[in-house]
XYZ file of N, CA and C in Angstrom:
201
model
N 89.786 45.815 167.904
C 89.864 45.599 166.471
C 88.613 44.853 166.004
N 88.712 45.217 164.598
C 87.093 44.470 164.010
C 88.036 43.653 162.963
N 86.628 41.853 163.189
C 87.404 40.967 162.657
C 86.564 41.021 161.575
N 86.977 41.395 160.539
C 86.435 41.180 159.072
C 86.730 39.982 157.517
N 86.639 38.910 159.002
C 87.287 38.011 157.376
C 85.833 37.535 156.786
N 84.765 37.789 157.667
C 83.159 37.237 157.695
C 83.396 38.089 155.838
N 83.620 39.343 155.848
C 83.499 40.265 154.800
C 83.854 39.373 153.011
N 83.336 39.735 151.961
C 83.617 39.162 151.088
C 85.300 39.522 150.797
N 85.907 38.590 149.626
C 87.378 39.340 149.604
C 87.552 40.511 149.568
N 87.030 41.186 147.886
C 87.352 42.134 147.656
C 87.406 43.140 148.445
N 86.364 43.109 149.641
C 86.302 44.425 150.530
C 87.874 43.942 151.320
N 87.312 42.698 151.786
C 88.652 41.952 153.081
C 90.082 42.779 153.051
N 90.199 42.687 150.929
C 91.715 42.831 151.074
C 91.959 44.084 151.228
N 91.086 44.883 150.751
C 91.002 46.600 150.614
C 90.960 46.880 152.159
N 90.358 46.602 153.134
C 90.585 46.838 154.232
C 91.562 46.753 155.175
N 91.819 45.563 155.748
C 92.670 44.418 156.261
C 93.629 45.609 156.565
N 94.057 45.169 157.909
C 95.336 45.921 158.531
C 95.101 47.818 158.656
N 94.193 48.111 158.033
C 93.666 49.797 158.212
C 93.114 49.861 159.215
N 92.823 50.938 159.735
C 91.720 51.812 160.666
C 90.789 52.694 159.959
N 89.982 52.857 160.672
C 88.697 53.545 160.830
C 89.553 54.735 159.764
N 90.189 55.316 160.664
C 90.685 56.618 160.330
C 91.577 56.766 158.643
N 91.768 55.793 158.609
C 92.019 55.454 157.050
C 91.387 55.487 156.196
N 89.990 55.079 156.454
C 89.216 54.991 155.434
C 88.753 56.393 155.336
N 88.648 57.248 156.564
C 87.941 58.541 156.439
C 88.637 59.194 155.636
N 89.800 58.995 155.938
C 91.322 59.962 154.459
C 90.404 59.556 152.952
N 90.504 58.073 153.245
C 90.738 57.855 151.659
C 89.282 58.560 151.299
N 88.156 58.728 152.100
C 87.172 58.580 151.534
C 86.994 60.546 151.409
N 87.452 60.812 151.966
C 87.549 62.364 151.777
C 88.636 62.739 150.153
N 89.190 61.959 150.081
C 90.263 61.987 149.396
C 89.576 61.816 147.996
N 88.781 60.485 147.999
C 88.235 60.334 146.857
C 86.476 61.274 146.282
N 85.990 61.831 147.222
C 85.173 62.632 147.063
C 85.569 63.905 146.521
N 86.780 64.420 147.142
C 86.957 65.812 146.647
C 88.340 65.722 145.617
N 88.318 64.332 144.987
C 89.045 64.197 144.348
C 90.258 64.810 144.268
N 90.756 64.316 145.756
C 92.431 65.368 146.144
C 92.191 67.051 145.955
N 91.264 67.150 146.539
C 91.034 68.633 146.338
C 91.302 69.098 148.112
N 91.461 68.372 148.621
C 91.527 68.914 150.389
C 92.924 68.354 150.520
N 93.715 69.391 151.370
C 95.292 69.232 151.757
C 94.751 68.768 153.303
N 95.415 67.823 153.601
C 95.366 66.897 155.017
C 95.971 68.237 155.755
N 95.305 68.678 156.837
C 96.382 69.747 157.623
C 96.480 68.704 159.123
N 97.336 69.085 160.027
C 97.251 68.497 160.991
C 96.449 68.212 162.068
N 94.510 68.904 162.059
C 93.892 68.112 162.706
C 93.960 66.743 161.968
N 93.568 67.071 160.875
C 93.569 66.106 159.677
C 93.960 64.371 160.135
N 94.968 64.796 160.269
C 95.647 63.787 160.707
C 96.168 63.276 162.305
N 95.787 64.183 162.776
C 95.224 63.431 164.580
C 93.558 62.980 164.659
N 92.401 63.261 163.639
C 91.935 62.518 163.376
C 91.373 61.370 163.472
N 92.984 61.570 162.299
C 92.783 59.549 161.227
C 93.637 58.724 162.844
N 94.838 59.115 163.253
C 95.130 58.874 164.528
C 94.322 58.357 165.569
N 93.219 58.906 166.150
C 92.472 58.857 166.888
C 91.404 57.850 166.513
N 91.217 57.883 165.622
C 89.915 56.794 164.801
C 90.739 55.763 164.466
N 91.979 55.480 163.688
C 92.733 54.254 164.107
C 92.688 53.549 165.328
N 93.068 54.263 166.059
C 93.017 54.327 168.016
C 91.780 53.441 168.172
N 90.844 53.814 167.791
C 89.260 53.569 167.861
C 89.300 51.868 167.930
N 89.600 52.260 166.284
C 89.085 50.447 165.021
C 89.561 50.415 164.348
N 90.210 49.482 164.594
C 91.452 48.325 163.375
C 90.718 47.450 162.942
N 91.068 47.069 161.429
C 90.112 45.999 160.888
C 91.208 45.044 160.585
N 91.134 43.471 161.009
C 92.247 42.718 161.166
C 91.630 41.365 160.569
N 91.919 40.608 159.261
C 91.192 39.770 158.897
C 92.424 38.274 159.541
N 91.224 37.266 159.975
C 91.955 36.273 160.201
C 91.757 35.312 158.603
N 93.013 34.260 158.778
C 93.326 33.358 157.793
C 91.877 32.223 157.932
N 91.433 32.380 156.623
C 90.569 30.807 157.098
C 90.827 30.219 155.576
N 90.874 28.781 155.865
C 91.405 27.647 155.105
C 90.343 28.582 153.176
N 89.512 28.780 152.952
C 88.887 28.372 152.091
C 89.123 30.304 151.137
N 89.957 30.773 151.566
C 89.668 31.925 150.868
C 90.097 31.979 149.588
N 91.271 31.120 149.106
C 90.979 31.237 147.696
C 89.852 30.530 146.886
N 89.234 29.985 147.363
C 87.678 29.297 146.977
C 86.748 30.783 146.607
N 86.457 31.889 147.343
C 85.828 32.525 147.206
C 86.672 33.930 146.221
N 85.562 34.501 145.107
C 85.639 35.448 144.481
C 84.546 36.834 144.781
């Protein structure tokens, strides 16, 4: 897993607890603006790239300090 609390929030929270393979959905998703139906490589994939890299933010004292 990748520790991303180094990351500013906004990305932190958008990430946090996803995989790799998540982001590739969403990011296919938002390019073809839901124009591609997930078929089932599709989604062994996002599976497999989860598998990969998890992004897992740890707690540190000061995060509501930062915007």
């Amino acid at each position: 897993s990748m520790d991303v609390s180094h990351f500013p929030k906004f990305i932190r929270d958008r990430i946090k607890d996803k995989g790799l393979g998540d982001l590739v959905k969403e990011s296919i998703e938002l390019l073809t603006m839901g124009g591609v139906t997930p078929c089932g490589s599709c989604k062994k994939r996002q599976e497999v790239l989860n598998d990969l890299l998890r992004f897992k933010a740890e707690i540190r004292k000061n995060d509501d300090e930062e915007e």
